[in-house]
Coordinates of C-alpha atoms in Angstrom, one line a residue:
X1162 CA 28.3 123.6 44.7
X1163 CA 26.6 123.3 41.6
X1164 CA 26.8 121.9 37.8
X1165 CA 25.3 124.7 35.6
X1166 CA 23.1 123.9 32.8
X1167 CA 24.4 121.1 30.2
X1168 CA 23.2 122.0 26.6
X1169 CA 24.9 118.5 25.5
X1170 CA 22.6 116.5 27.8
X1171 CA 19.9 118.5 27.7
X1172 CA 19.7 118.7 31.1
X1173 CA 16.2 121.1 32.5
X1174 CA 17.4 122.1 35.6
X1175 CA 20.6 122.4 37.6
X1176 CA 22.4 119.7 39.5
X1177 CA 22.8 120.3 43.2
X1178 CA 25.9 119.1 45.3
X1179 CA 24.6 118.6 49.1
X1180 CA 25.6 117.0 52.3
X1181 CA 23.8 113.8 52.4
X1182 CA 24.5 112.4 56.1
X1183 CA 20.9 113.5 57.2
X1184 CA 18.3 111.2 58.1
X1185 CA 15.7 113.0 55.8
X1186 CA 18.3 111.2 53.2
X1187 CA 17.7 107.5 53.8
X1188 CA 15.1 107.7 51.6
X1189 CA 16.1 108.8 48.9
X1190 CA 19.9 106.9 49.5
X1191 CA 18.1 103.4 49.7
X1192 CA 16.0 104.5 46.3
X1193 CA 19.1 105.5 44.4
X1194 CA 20.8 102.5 45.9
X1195 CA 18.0 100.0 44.8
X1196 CA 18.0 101.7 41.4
X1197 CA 22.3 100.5 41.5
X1198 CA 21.6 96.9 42.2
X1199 CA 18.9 96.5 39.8
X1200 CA 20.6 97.8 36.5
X1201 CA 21.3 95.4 33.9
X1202 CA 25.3 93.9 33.8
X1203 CA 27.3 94.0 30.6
X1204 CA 29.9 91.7 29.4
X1205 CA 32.2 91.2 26.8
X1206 CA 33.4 94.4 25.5
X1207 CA 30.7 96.0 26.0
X1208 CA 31.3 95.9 29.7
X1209 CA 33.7 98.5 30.1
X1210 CA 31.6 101.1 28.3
X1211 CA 28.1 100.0 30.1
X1212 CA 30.1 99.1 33.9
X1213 CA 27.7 98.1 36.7
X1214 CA 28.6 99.0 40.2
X1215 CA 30.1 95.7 41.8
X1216 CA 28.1 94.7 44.7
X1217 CA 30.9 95.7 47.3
X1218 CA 30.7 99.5 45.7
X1219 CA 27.2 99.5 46.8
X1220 CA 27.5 97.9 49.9
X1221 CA 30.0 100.6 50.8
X1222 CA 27.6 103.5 50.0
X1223 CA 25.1 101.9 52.2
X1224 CA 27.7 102.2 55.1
X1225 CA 27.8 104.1 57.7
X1226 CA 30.8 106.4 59.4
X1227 CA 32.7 109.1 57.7
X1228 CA 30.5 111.1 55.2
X1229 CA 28.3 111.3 51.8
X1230 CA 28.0 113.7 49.5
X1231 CA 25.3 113.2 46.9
X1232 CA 24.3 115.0 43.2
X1233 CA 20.7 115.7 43.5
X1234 CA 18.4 116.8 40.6
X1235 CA 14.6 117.7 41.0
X1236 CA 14.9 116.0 44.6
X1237 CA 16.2 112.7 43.1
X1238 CA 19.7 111.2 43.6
X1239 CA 21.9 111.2 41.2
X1240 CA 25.3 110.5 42.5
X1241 CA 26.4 109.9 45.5
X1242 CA 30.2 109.8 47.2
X1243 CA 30.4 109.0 50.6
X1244 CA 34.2 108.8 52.8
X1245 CA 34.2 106.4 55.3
X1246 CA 36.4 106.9 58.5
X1247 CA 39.2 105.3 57.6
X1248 CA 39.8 107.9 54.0
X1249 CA 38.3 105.3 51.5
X1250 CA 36.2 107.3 48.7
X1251 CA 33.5 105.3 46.7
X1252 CA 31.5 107.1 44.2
X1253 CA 28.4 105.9 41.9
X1254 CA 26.3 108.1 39.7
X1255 CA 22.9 106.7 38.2
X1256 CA 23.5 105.1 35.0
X1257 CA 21.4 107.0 32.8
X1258 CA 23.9 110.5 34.3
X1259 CA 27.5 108.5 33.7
X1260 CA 30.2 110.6 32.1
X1261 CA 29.1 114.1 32.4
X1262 CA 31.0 114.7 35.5
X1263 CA 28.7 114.9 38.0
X1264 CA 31.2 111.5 39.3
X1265 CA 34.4 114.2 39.5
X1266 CA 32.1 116.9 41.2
X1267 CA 31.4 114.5 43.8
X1268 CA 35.3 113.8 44.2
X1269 CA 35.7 117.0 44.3
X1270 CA 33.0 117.8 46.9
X1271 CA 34.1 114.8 49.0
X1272 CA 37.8 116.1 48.7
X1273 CA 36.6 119.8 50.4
X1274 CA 34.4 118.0 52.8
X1275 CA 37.7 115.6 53.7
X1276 CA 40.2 118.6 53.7
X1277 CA 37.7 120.4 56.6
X1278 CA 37.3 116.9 58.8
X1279 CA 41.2 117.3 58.5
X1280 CA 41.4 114.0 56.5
X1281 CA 45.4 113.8 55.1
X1282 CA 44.4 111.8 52.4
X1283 CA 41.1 110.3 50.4
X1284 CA 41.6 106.6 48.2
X1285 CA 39.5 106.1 45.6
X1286 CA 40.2 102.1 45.1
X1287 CA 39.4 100.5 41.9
X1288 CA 40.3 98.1 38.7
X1289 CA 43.0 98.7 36.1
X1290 CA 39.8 99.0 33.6
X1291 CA 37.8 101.4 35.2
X1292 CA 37.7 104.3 33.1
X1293 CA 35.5 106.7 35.1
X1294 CA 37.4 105.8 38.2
X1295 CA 40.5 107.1 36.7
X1296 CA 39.3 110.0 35.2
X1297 CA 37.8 111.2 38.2
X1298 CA 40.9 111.0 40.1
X1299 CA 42.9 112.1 37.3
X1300 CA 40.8 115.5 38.0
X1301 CA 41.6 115.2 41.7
X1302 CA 45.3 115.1 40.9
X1303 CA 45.3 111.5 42.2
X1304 CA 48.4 109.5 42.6
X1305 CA 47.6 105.7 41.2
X1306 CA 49.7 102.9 42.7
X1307 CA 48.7 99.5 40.8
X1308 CA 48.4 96.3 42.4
X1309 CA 48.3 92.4 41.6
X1310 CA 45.4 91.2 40.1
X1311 CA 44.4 94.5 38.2
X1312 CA 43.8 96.4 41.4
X1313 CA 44.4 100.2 41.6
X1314 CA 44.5 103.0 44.2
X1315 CA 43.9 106.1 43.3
X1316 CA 45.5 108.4 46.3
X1317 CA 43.6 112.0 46.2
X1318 CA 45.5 114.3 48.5
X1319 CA 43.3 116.7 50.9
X1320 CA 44.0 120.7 52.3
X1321 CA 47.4 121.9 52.4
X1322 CA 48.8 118.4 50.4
X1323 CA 46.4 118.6 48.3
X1324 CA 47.4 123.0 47.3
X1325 CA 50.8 122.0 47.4
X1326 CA 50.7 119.6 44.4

């Protein structure tokens, strides 16, 4: 899967959706994960237009079981979406490559590779004020269920669900 050429960004070559649960990918992973923990954090109202990855998102990347998917440019990470066993979906993109949609190609990727590992489901689990969250799954054709203390799921049905929607 790819994302063409992006005259708004600028962009100089094309964006390549791949498998990431290699080996060979470790490396690059911990980089782009490294580059997540080291960004600056916003707050304020500034925060919600500049969000930092919690801690937890990160940590959840780094996991293992279930599956990644990452955005890779010039052989450096840009994105990456990994589905753990149990249908949780987290997804970061590099902050410099936020809201261009390489976050919802991702989903979307993570949602095919789900559908074939006959996954029923994916949850992409989030904050009330997490714009890009909600606009990815919003792409997905999520169904959000809110919860106390500003929580939300985002439910992203997978195969036959998912083209029966």
């Amino acid at each position: 899967m790819l994302i063409g050429h992006d005259n708004h960004m600028n962009l100089t070559s094309e964006i390549r959706i791949v498998a990431a649960d290699h080996p060979t990918f470790d490396r690059h992973i911990a980089q782009f994960l490294a580059e997540l923990r080291a960004e600056r954090r916003f707050f304020g109202p500034s925060a919600s237009t500049n969000p930092k990855p919690f801690p937890s998102l990160i940590a959840g990347l780094e996991g293992r079981g279930g599956f990644r998917v990452a955005a890779i440019e010039c052989d450096r990470i840009l994105g990456l979406a990994r589905v753990d066993g149990a249908g949780e979906l987290l997804i970061a993109v590099s902050e410099n490559r936020r809201g261009i949609g390489i976050g919802t190609m991702l989903g979307r990727a993570a949602t095919e590779r789900a559908a074939d590992l006959h996954y029923g489901r994916i949850v992409l689990r989030s904050t009330r004020r997490s714009r890009a969250a909600r606009r990815v799954g919003e792409q997905l054709g999520c169904l959000v269920v809110e919860h106390a203390r500003g929580r939300t799921d985002l439910f992203i049905p997978v195969g036959r669900q998912a083209q029966s929607a």
